[in-house]
Amino acid sequence: MKAITQQVQQAVSLLNQLIATPSVSREEAAAADLLEDMMRKWGLAPRRENNNIWAIAPDYSLDRPTLLLNAHIDTVRPVASWTYDPYKPFTDGDRLYGLGSNDCGGGLVSLLEVFKYLSSTHQSYNLIYLASAEEEVSGVNGISSVLPLLPPITVALVGEPTGMQPAIAEKGLMVIDMTSYGRSGHAARNEGVNAIYKMLNDLTWLRDYRFEKVSPLLGPTVMNVTVLNAGTQHNVVPDICKAVIDVRTNELYDNEEVFALIRSNVASEVKARSFRLKSSHIDISHPIVARCLSMGKEPFGSPTLSDQALMSFPSLKMGPGQSSRSHSADEYICFSEIEKAIEEYIKILDGLTLS
């Protein structure tokens, strides 16, 4: 227990420094500098690409499977309703308040302590720690810029806040721009072709369509029209109508497959902004999931997006804190949650055999 206490102290000390160092997405340089310097101080030989920092445990071998420990360094911008200074870490009992403390600072510092511990012990797998940038905006200079530089990854553990319960599936995201075209005219003379009316049938189809394949973990794939824009003034028939469709895919559908289905069923023009944020899933029989089950943990499906969406290999999302605290005012993490995370991560990963 003494060693764990020291690890918690080091994790909390680093987290306090990170909270005090603003790291909004695409502006993480100072926090990345801090983390890189601390890792060098601990003798971890970190490497860097943009504002992503990673380290590979000694004795790497291509003959062994590789486990990636990942959490993100960036935060969202603070909302206006904070009652504390979001960049001034504040302790109240078991709670540490500060922007990014829960999402995803607790997982970031806990996994770093776990990496340090496991790197000093013999394991049957290779180990990589990666603090990624631009996770909150799925930016091109985030994890997708780093993964091609890493050795082949067998499986990843992502330290997002889940109450240390294993999320074995995660919904994907696809944003679609839909446009209908009409012809402008004077509303008083009922001239022109109303672009809004041309889109009505498409909007109805999007509202009413139900995908056949329903995931036991993530439920159905869901489409929502979230933005609608048309018209310039009351007496002009609009010649263009634009809508934004938010699509949350389960692991039973590829984004490309869903887009093709939408395109074949609507008359309006549709364009996907990206197909890259895919749903993820890890088999319940995977060794890392089996370890979690043996500890009485309960697998679930997560509706929120993470860097898992950009991973082409199996991944598990599990970390200290609660997702409900993320992106909210007066965000906090509990010291007891960090201690529990370090203890349980080590119990799951120490001596694990990856196939």
mmCIF file of C-alpha atoms in Angstrom:
data_model
loop_
_atom_site.group_PDB
_atom_site.id
_atom_site.type_symbol
_atom_site.label_atom_id
_atom_site.label_comp_id
_atom_site.label_asym_id
_atom_site.label_seq_id
_atom_site.Cartn_x
_atom_site.Cartn_y
_atom_site.Cartn_z
ATOM 1 C CA MET A 1 0.000 0.000 0.000
ATOM 2 C CA LYS A 2 2.934 2.348 0.644
ATOM 3 C CA ALA A 3 4.049 2.172 -2.988
ATOM 4 C CA ILE A 4 0.544 2.950 -4.211
ATOM 5 C CA THR A 5 0.391 5.960 -1.885
ATOM 6 C CA GLN A 6 3.620 7.325 -3.371
ATOM 7 C CA GLN A 7 2.265 6.756 -6.867
ATOM 8 C CA VAL A 8 -0.926 8.617 -5.990
ATOM 9 C CA GLN A 9 1.069 11.522 -4.607
ATOM 10 C CA GLN A 10 3.107 11.752 -7.803
ATOM 11 C CA ALA A 11 0.000 11.471 -9.969
ATOM 12 C CA VAL A 12 -1.852 14.172 -8.039
ATOM 13 C CA SER A 13 1.150 16.495 -8.060
ATOM 14 C CA LEU A 14 1.429 16.212 -11.835
ATOM 15 C CA LEU A 15 -2.324 16.649 -12.282
ATOM 16 C CA ASN A 16 -2.245 19.864 -10.259
ATOM 17 C CA GLN A 17 0.453 21.223 -12.548
ATOM 18 C CA LEU A 18 -1.464 20.190 -15.675
ATOM 19 C CA ILE A 19 -4.678 21.851 -14.472
ATOM 20 C CA ALA A 20 -2.710 25.067 -13.929
ATOM 21 C CA THR A 21 -1.361 24.854 -17.490
ATOM 22 C CA PRO A 22 -4.137 25.628 -20.011
ATOM 23 C CA SER A 23 -4.363 22.947 -22.696
ATOM 24 C CA VAL A 24 -7.437 23.664 -24.798
ATOM 25 C CA SER A 25 -7.486 21.555 -27.972
ATOM 26 C CA ARG A 26 -4.886 22.718 -30.509
ATOM 27 C CA GLU A 27 -3.291 24.858 -27.767
ATOM 28 C CA GLU A 28 -1.636 22.107 -25.717
ATOM 29 C CA ALA A 29 2.020 23.024 -26.261
ATOM 30 C CA ALA A 30 2.709 24.248 -22.712
ATOM 31 C CA ALA A 31 1.058 21.198 -21.128
ATOM 32 C CA ALA A 32 2.912 18.900 -23.536
ATOM 33 C CA ASP A 33 6.189 20.614 -22.554
ATOM 34 C CA LEU A 34 5.386 20.054 -18.889
ATOM 35 C CA LEU A 35 4.540 16.390 -19.381
ATOM 36 C CA GLU A 36 7.587 15.776 -21.564
ATOM 37 C CA ASP A 37 9.903 17.388 -19.021
ATOM 38 C CA MET A 38 8.410 15.360 -16.177
ATOM 39 C CA MET A 39 8.734 12.116 -18.116
ATOM 40 C CA ARG A 40 12.392 12.896 -18.862
ATOM 41 C CA LYS A 41 12.927 13.613 -15.185
ATOM 42 C CA TRP A 42 11.593 10.135 -14.463
ATOM 43 C CA GLY A 43 13.928 8.601 -17.060
ATOM 44 C CA LEU A 44 11.216 7.527 -19.505
ATOM 45 C CA ALA A 45 12.799 8.805 -22.771
ATOM 46 C CA PRO A 46 9.639 10.399 -24.207
ATOM 47 C CA ARG A 47 9.174 11.126 -27.885
ATOM 48 C CA ARG A 48 7.015 13.836 -29.399
ATOM 49 C CA GLU A 49 4.991 14.569 -32.518
ATOM 50 C CA ASN A 50 3.140 17.891 -32.513
ATOM 51 C CA ASN A 51 1.758 18.000 -28.947
ATOM 52 C CA ASN A 52 1.506 14.228 -28.562
ATOM 53 C CA ILE A 53 3.947 12.621 -26.117
ATOM 54 C CA TRP A 54 4.739 8.928 -25.928
ATOM 55 C CA ALA A 55 7.235 6.496 -24.428
ATOM 56 C CA ILE A 56 8.033 2.854 -25.117
ATOM 57 C CA ALA A 57 8.990 0.576 -22.247
ATOM 58 C CA PRO A 58 12.494 -0.932 -22.395
ATOM 59 C CA ASP A 59 13.200 -4.289 -24.055
ATOM 60 C CA TYR A 60 10.683 -3.814 -26.863
ATOM 61 C CA SER A 61 10.517 -6.866 -29.133
ATOM 62 C CA LEU A 62 8.631 -7.411 -32.387
ATOM 63 C CA ASP A 63 8.044 -10.987 -31.240
ATOM 64 C CA ARG A 64 5.687 -9.861 -28.475
ATOM 65 C CA PRO A 65 2.210 -8.297 -28.571
ATOM 66 C CA THR A 66 1.987 -4.616 -27.699
ATOM 67 C CA LEU A 67 -0.350 -2.872 -25.254
ATOM 68 C CA LEU A 68 -1.001 0.853 -25.687
ATOM 69 C CA LEU A 69 -1.981 2.964 -22.661
ATOM 70 C CA ASN A 70 -3.645 6.139 -23.912
ATOM 71 C CA ALA A 71 -5.297 9.239 -22.501
ATOM 72 C CA HIS A 72 -5.575 12.763 -23.845
ATOM 73 C CA ILE A 73 -3.863 15.923 -22.685
ATOM 74 C CA ASP A 74 -6.270 18.501 -24.151
ATOM 75 C CA THR A 75 -9.448 19.980 -22.669
ATOM 76 C CA VAL A 76 -12.557 21.752 -23.892
ATOM 77 C CA ARG A 77 -12.871 25.470 -23.205
ATOM 78 C CA PRO A 78 -14.324 26.272 -19.771
ATOM 79 C CA VAL A 79 -18.022 27.120 -19.691
ATOM 80 C CA ALA A 80 -19.138 30.432 -18.205
ATOM 81 C CA SER A 81 -20.838 28.892 -15.156
ATOM 82 C CA TRP A 82 -17.651 27.810 -13.340
ATOM 83 C CA THR A 83 -17.719 29.008 -9.719
ATOM 84 C CA TYR A 84 -13.998 28.241 -9.273
ATOM 85 C CA ASP A 85 -11.082 29.377 -11.415
ATOM 86 C CA PRO A 86 -10.886 26.454 -13.901
ATOM 87 C CA TYR A 87 -7.099 26.825 -14.134
ATOM 88 C CA LYS A 88 -6.447 27.014 -10.406
ATOM 89 C CA PRO A 89 -6.549 23.522 -8.858
ATOM 90 C CA PHE A 90 -8.701 23.560 -5.747
ATOM 91 C CA THR A 91 -8.978 20.786 -3.144
ATOM 92 C CA ASP A 92 -12.103 20.185 -1.083
ATOM 93 C CA GLY A 93 -11.921 16.992 0.940
ATOM 94 C CA ASP A 94 -11.498 14.083 -1.483
ATOM 95 C CA ARG A 95 -12.124 16.248 -4.530
ATOM 96 C CA LEU A 96 -9.668 18.037 -6.798
ATOM 97 C CA TYR A 97 -11.417 20.698 -8.889
ATOM 98 C CA GLY A 98 -10.047 22.028 -12.150
ATOM 99 C CA LEU A 99 -10.580 21.985 -15.901
ATOM 100 C CA GLY A 100 -9.553 18.620 -17.306
ATOM 101 C CA SER A 101 -9.268 16.969 -13.887
ATOM 102 C CA ASN A 102 -11.928 14.389 -14.770
ATOM 103 C CA ASP A 103 -11.664 14.474 -18.566
ATOM 104 C CA CYS A 104 -9.082 13.250 -18.895
ATOM 105 C CA GLY A 105 -6.443 14.253 -16.366
ATOM 106 C CA GLY A 106 -7.238 11.522 -13.866
ATOM 107 C CA GLY A 107 -6.758 8.814 -16.473
ATOM 108 C CA LEU A 108 -3.705 10.539 -17.937
ATOM 109 C CA VAL A 109 -1.713 10.649 -14.700
ATOM 110 C CA SER A 110 -2.960 7.274 -13.428
ATOM 111 C CA LEU A 111 -1.902 5.474 -16.593
ATOM 112 C CA LEU A 112 1.475 7.199 -16.499
ATOM 113 C CA GLU A 113 2.081 5.832 -12.994
ATOM 114 C CA VAL A 114 0.974 2.397 -14.186
ATOM 115 C CA PHE A 115 3.327 2.638 -17.161
ATOM 116 C CA LYS A 116 6.222 3.503 -14.843
ATOM 117 C CA TYR A 117 5.439 0.535 -12.597
ATOM 118 C CA LEU A 118 4.897 -2.040 -15.356
ATOM 119 C CA SER A 119 8.005 -0.847 -17.217
ATOM 120 C CA SER A 120 10.094 -1.806 -14.211
ATOM 121 C CA THR A 121 8.660 -5.333 -14.078
ATOM 122 C CA HIS A 122 8.786 -8.259 -16.467
ATOM 123 C CA GLN A 123 5.755 -8.555 -18.722
ATOM 124 C CA SER A 124 5.012 -10.846 -21.664
ATOM 125 C CA TYR A 125 3.982 -7.874 -23.796
ATOM 126 C CA ASN A 126 5.450 -4.589 -24.980
ATOM 127 C CA LEU A 127 4.104 -1.442 -23.388
ATOM 128 C CA ILE A 128 3.595 2.063 -24.833
ATOM 129 C CA TYR A 129 2.242 5.134 -23.057
ATOM 130 C CA LEU A 130 0.710 7.861 -25.225
ATOM 131 C CA ALA A 131 -0.660 11.232 -24.123
ATOM 132 C CA SER A 132 -2.549 12.420 -27.178
ATOM 133 C CA ALA A 133 -3.559 15.913 -28.248
ATOM 134 C CA GLU A 134 -6.651 17.305 -29.984
ATOM 135 C CA GLU A 135 -8.888 14.479 -28.747
ATOM 136 C CA GLU A 136 -11.780 16.798 -27.975
ATOM 137 C CA VAL A 137 -11.890 17.987 -31.599
ATOM 138 C CA SER A 138 -10.668 14.764 -33.284
ATOM 139 C CA GLY A 139 -7.938 16.922 -34.824
ATOM 140 C CA VAL A 140 -5.559 15.789 -37.544
ATOM 141 C CA ASN A 141 -2.573 16.676 -35.348
ATOM 142 C CA GLY A 142 -3.813 14.403 -32.576
ATOM 143 C CA ILE A 143 -3.543 10.656 -32.237
ATOM 144 C CA SER A 144 -4.003 10.003 -35.966
ATOM 145 C CA SER A 145 -0.674 11.778 -36.588
ATOM 146 C CA VAL A 146 1.093 9.531 -34.070
ATOM 147 C CA LEU A 147 -0.248 6.041 -34.683
ATOM 148 C CA PRO A 148 1.702 5.591 -37.950
ATOM 149 C CA LEU A 149 4.908 6.346 -35.999
ATOM 150 C CA LEU A 150 4.303 3.668 -33.365
ATOM 151 C CA PRO A 151 5.130 -0.031 -33.541
ATOM 152 C CA PRO A 152 2.186 -2.321 -34.368
ATOM 153 C CA ILE A 153 -0.411 -2.199 -31.566
ATOM 154 C CA THR A 154 -2.246 -5.334 -30.432
ATOM 155 C CA VAL A 155 -4.733 -3.716 -28.051
ATOM 156 C CA ALA A 156 -5.234 -0.361 -26.337
ATOM 157 C CA LEU A 157 -6.549 0.747 -22.963
ATOM 158 C CA VAL A 158 -7.991 4.267 -23.097
ATOM 159 C CA GLY A 159 -8.251 6.096 -19.769
ATOM 160 C CA GLU A 160 -11.480 8.053 -20.293
ATOM 161 C CA PRO A 161 -13.700 8.519 -17.187
ATOM 162 C CA THR A 162 -15.961 5.467 -16.851
ATOM 163 C CA GLY A 163 -15.991 4.903 -13.092
ATOM 164 C CA MET A 164 -13.382 2.183 -13.799
ATOM 165 C CA GLN A 165 -16.014 0.063 -15.516
ATOM 166 C CA PRO A 166 -14.974 -1.357 -18.926
ATOM 167 C CA ALA A 167 -16.626 0.180 -21.975
ATOM 168 C CA ILE A 168 -16.196 -2.582 -24.550
ATOM 169 C CA ALA A 169 -17.994 -0.714 -27.332
ATOM 170 C CA GLU A 170 -18.250 2.936 -28.284
ATOM 171 C CA LYS A 171 -20.492 4.711 -30.760
ATOM 172 C CA GLY A 172 -18.997 6.292 -33.839
ATOM 173 C CA LEU A 173 -19.835 9.709 -35.269
ATOM 174 C CA MET A 174 -20.534 10.943 -38.766
ATOM 175 C CA VAL A 175 -21.656 14.481 -39.586
ATOM 176 C CA ILE A 176 -23.493 14.946 -42.882
ATOM 177 C CA ASP A 177 -24.346 18.186 -44.680
ATOM 178 C CA MET A 178 -27.607 17.935 -46.645
ATOM 179 C CA THR A 179 -28.673 20.536 -49.214
ATOM 180 C CA SER A 180 -31.780 20.979 -51.331
ATOM 181 C CA TYR A 181 -32.028 23.468 -54.180
ATOM 182 C CA GLY A 182 -35.087 25.379 -55.357
ATOM 183 C CA ARG A 183 -35.609 28.624 -57.241
ATOM 184 C CA SER A 184 -36.137 32.019 -55.636
ATOM 185 C CA GLY A 185 -39.253 34.067 -56.300
ATOM 186 C CA HIS A 186 -41.635 36.615 -54.804
ATOM 187 C CA ALA A 187 -43.679 35.065 -52.001
ATOM 188 C CA ALA A 188 -46.671 37.298 -52.723
ATOM 189 C CA ARG A 189 -47.011 35.879 -56.234
ATOM 190 C CA ASN A 190 -46.202 32.331 -55.107
ATOM 191 C CA GLU A 191 -43.331 32.224 -57.573
ATOM 192 C CA GLY A 192 -40.264 30.046 -57.529
ATOM 193 C CA VAL A 193 -39.607 26.596 -56.032
ATOM 194 C CA ASN A 194 -39.338 26.442 -52.255
ATOM 195 C CA ALA A 195 -36.177 24.610 -51.236
ATOM 196 C CA ILE A 196 -37.578 23.976 -47.744
ATOM 197 C CA TYR A 197 -40.555 22.097 -49.166
ATOM 198 C CA LYS A 198 -38.240 20.077 -51.404
ATOM 199 C CA MET A 199 -36.409 18.870 -48.286
ATOM 200 C CA LEU A 200 -39.516 17.990 -46.255
ATOM 201 C CA ASN A 201 -39.773 14.383 -47.426
ATOM 202 C CA ASP A 202 -36.081 13.839 -46.701
ATOM 203 C CA LEU A 203 -36.458 15.239 -43.184
ATOM 204 C CA THR A 204 -39.430 12.962 -42.578
ATOM 205 C CA TRP A 205 -37.478 9.921 -43.758
ATOM 206 C CA LEU A 206 -34.535 10.791 -41.503
ATOM 207 C CA ARG A 207 -36.907 11.201 -38.543
ATOM 208 C CA ASP A 208 -38.774 7.948 -39.105
ATOM 209 C CA TYR A 209 -36.133 5.495 -40.399
ATOM 210 C CA ARG A 210 -35.069 2.746 -37.987
ATOM 211 C CA PHE A 211 -31.879 0.736 -38.547
ATOM 212 C CA GLU A 212 -32.417 -3.015 -38.415
ATOM 213 C CA LYS A 213 -29.279 -4.050 -36.545
ATOM 214 C CA VAL A 214 -29.508 -3.078 -32.885
ATOM 215 C CA SER A 215 -26.446 -3.549 -30.664
ATOM 216 C CA PRO A 216 -26.963 -5.136 -27.244
ATOM 217 C CA LEU A 217 -24.265 -2.748 -25.971
ATOM 218 C CA LEU A 218 -24.899 0.472 -27.879
ATOM 219 C CA GLY A 219 -28.497 0.193 -28.964
ATOM 220 C CA PRO A 220 -29.517 1.386 -32.424
ATOM 221 C CA THR A 221 -27.676 3.594 -34.865
ATOM 222 C CA VAL A 222 -29.339 6.998 -34.513
ATOM 223 C CA MET A 223 -29.731 9.953 -36.870
ATOM 224 C CA ASN A 224 -30.710 13.459 -35.756
ATOM 225 C CA VAL A 225 -31.175 16.595 -37.855
ATOM 226 C CA THR A 226 -29.554 19.178 -35.589
ATOM 227 C CA VAL A 227 -29.227 22.303 -37.746
ATOM 228 C CA LEU A 228 -31.583 23.713 -40.399
ATOM 229 C CA ASN A 229 -31.002 26.927 -42.368
ATOM 230 C CA ALA A 230 -32.953 28.505 -45.245
ATOM 231 C CA GLY A 231 -34.264 31.802 -46.459
ATOM 232 C CA THR A 232 -33.136 35.412 -46.392
ATOM 233 C CA GLN A 233 -36.334 37.337 -45.652
ATOM 234 C CA HIS A 234 -40.090 36.799 -45.304
ATOM 235 C CA ASN A 235 -41.130 37.739 -48.856
ATOM 236 C CA VAL A 236 -38.537 35.738 -50.793
ATOM 237 C CA VAL A 237 -39.103 32.058 -51.572
ATOM 238 C CA PRO A 238 -35.860 30.349 -50.509
ATOM 239 C CA ASP A 239 -33.770 28.775 -53.237
ATOM 240 C CA ILE A 240 -31.526 26.773 -50.919
ATOM 241 C CA CYS A 241 -32.079 24.817 -47.718
ATOM 242 C CA LYS A 242 -29.244 23.337 -45.680
ATOM 243 C CA ALA A 243 -29.373 20.801 -42.866
ATOM 244 C CA VAL A 244 -26.805 19.083 -40.659
ATOM 245 C CA ILE A 245 -27.334 15.450 -39.706
ATOM 246 C CA ASP A 246 -25.652 13.980 -36.624
ATOM 247 C CA VAL A 247 -25.251 10.201 -37.029
ATOM 248 C CA ARG A 248 -24.181 7.969 -34.145
ATOM 249 C CA THR A 249 -23.281 4.525 -35.427
ATOM 250 C CA ASN A 250 -23.139 1.319 -33.429
ATOM 251 C CA GLU A 251 -20.467 -1.320 -34.002
ATOM 252 C CA LEU A 252 -22.709 -3.225 -36.428
ATOM 253 C CA TYR A 253 -22.501 -0.529 -39.134
ATOM 254 C CA ASP A 254 -19.643 1.186 -40.940
ATOM 255 C CA ASN A 255 -19.986 4.919 -41.487
ATOM 256 C CA GLU A 256 -19.638 4.422 -45.242
ATOM 257 C CA GLU A 257 -22.473 1.874 -45.212
ATOM 258 C CA VAL A 258 -24.798 4.252 -43.375
ATOM 259 C CA PHE A 259 -23.925 7.131 -45.692
ATOM 260 C CA ALA A 260 -24.711 5.027 -48.760
ATOM 261 C CA LEU A 261 -28.086 4.119 -47.245
ATOM 262 C CA ILE A 262 -28.926 7.779 -46.567
ATOM 263 C CA ARG A 263 -27.846 8.884 -50.027
ATOM 264 C CA SER A 264 -30.046 6.257 -51.679
ATOM 265 C CA ASN A 265 -33.133 7.339 -49.716
ATOM 266 C CA VAL A 266 -33.068 11.144 -49.896
ATOM 267 C CA ALA A 267 -33.467 13.432 -52.879
ATOM 268 C CA SER A 268 -31.310 16.188 -51.417
ATOM 269 C CA GLU A 269 -27.575 16.397 -51.929
ATOM 270 C CA VAL A 270 -25.606 14.827 -49.057
ATOM 271 C CA LYS A 271 -21.919 15.102 -48.201
ATOM 272 C CA ALA A 272 -20.173 13.451 -45.260
ATOM 273 C CA ARG A 273 -17.599 15.643 -43.536
ATOM 274 C CA SER A 274 -15.587 12.531 -42.633
ATOM 275 C CA PHE A 275 -15.867 8.762 -42.341
ATOM 276 C CA ARG A 276 -12.927 8.468 -39.938
ATOM 277 C CA LEU A 277 -14.721 8.467 -36.544
ATOM 278 C CA LYS A 278 -15.862 4.872 -36.467
ATOM 279 C CA SER A 279 -17.586 2.823 -33.796
ATOM 280 C CA SER A 280 -15.261 0.543 -31.834
ATOM 281 C CA HIS A 281 -15.690 -2.836 -30.165
ATOM 282 C CA ILE A 282 -13.576 -5.379 -28.317
ATOM 283 C CA ASP A 283 -14.662 -8.979 -27.901
ATOM 284 C CA ILE A 284 -15.881 -9.892 -24.438
ATOM 285 C CA SER A 285 -13.572 -12.918 -24.500
ATOM 286 C CA HIS A 286 -10.443 -10.793 -24.987
ATOM 287 C CA PRO A 287 -7.881 -11.413 -22.192
ATOM 288 C CA ILE A 288 -7.990 -7.823 -20.920
ATOM 289 C CA VAL A 289 -11.793 -7.920 -20.738
ATOM 290 C CA ALA A 290 -11.661 -11.326 -19.068
ATOM 291 C CA ARG A 291 -9.433 -9.865 -16.344
ATOM 292 C CA CYS A 292 -11.998 -7.130 -15.777
ATOM 293 C CA LEU A 293 -14.798 -9.679 -15.544
ATOM 294 C CA SER A 294 -12.836 -11.723 -13.028
ATOM 295 C CA MET A 295 -12.758 -8.628 -10.805
ATOM 296 C CA GLY A 296 -16.522 -8.279 -10.943
ATOM 297 C CA LYS A 297 -16.555 -5.381 -13.379
ATOM 298 C CA GLU A 298 -19.554 -4.856 -15.655
ATOM 299 C CA PRO A 299 -18.929 -4.204 -19.365
ATOM 300 C CA PHE A 300 -21.069 -1.596 -21.091
ATOM 301 C CA GLY A 301 -21.388 0.380 -24.300
ATOM 302 C CA SER A 302 -20.410 4.042 -24.307
ATOM 303 C CA PRO A 303 -22.320 6.717 -26.273
ATOM 304 C CA THR A 304 -19.469 9.239 -26.046
ATOM 305 C CA LEU A 305 -16.635 9.540 -28.525
ATOM 306 C CA SER A 306 -12.913 9.161 -27.764
ATOM 307 C CA ASP A 307 -9.649 8.511 -29.593
ATOM 308 C CA GLN A 308 -10.825 4.905 -29.903
ATOM 309 C CA ALA A 309 -12.694 6.068 -33.005
ATOM 310 C CA LEU A 310 -9.327 6.509 -34.736
ATOM 311 C CA MET A 311 -7.848 3.167 -33.688
ATOM 312 C CA SER A 312 -7.802 0.287 -36.165
ATOM 313 C CA PHE A 313 -7.028 -2.266 -33.423
ATOM 314 C CA PRO A 314 -9.133 -3.527 -30.471
ATOM 315 C CA SER A 315 -9.457 -1.105 -27.589
ATOM 316 C CA LEU A 316 -11.036 -0.894 -24.151
ATOM 317 C CA LYS A 317 -12.152 2.355 -22.512
ATOM 318 C CA MET A 318 -11.834 2.479 -18.732
ATOM 319 C CA GLY A 319 -10.682 5.167 -16.353
ATOM 320 C CA PRO A 320 -11.248 7.073 -13.099
ATOM 321 C CA GLY A 321 -13.975 9.680 -12.787
ATOM 322 C CA GLN A 322 -17.443 9.868 -14.280
ATOM 323 C CA SER A 323 -18.418 10.810 -17.815
ATOM 324 C CA SER A 324 -21.257 12.965 -16.458
ATOM 325 C CA ARG A 325 -18.703 15.404 -14.981
ATOM 326 C CA SER A 326 -16.982 15.978 -18.309
ATOM 327 C CA HIS A 327 -17.443 19.306 -20.110
ATOM 328 C CA SER A 328 -19.325 20.698 -17.114
ATOM 329 C CA ALA A 329 -18.734 23.568 -14.711
ATOM 330 C CA ASP A 330 -16.721 22.806 -11.565
ATOM 331 C CA GLU A 331 -15.321 19.597 -12.976
ATOM 332 C CA TYR A 332 -13.509 17.437 -10.428
ATOM 333 C CA ILE A 333 -11.778 14.116 -9.813
ATOM 334 C CA CYS A 334 -11.530 12.335 -6.466
ATOM 335 C CA PHE A 335 -8.160 11.392 -5.005
ATOM 336 C CA SER A 336 -9.703 8.056 -4.032
ATOM 337 C CA GLU A 337 -10.650 7.488 -7.687
ATOM 338 C CA ILE A 338 -7.061 7.994 -8.796
ATOM 339 C CA GLU A 339 -5.801 5.615 -6.106
ATOM 340 C CA LYS A 340 -8.384 3.000 -7.072
ATOM 341 C CA ALA A 341 -7.504 3.385 -10.752
ATOM 342 C CA ILE A 342 -3.791 2.819 -10.219
ATOM 343 C CA GLU A 343 -4.434 -0.212 -8.028
ATOM 344 C CA GLU A 344 -6.943 -1.772 -10.412
ATOM 345 C CA TYR A 345 -4.998 -1.032 -13.603
ATOM 346 C CA ILE A 346 -1.998 -2.827 -12.119
ATOM 347 C CA LYS A 347 -4.141 -5.745 -10.969
ATOM 348 C CA ILE A 348 -5.577 -6.097 -14.484
ATOM 349 C CA LEU A 349 -2.354 -5.632 -16.459
ATOM 350 C CA ASP A 350 0.396 -7.131 -14.286
ATOM 351 C CA GLY A 351 1.098 -10.620 -15.622
ATOM 352 C CA LEU A 352 -1.545 -10.347 -18.341
ATOM 353 C CA THR A 353 -1.089 -12.640 -21.307
ATOM 354 C CA LEU A 354 -2.119 -11.129 -24.648
ATOM 355 C CA SER A 355 -2.733 -13.443 -27.563
#
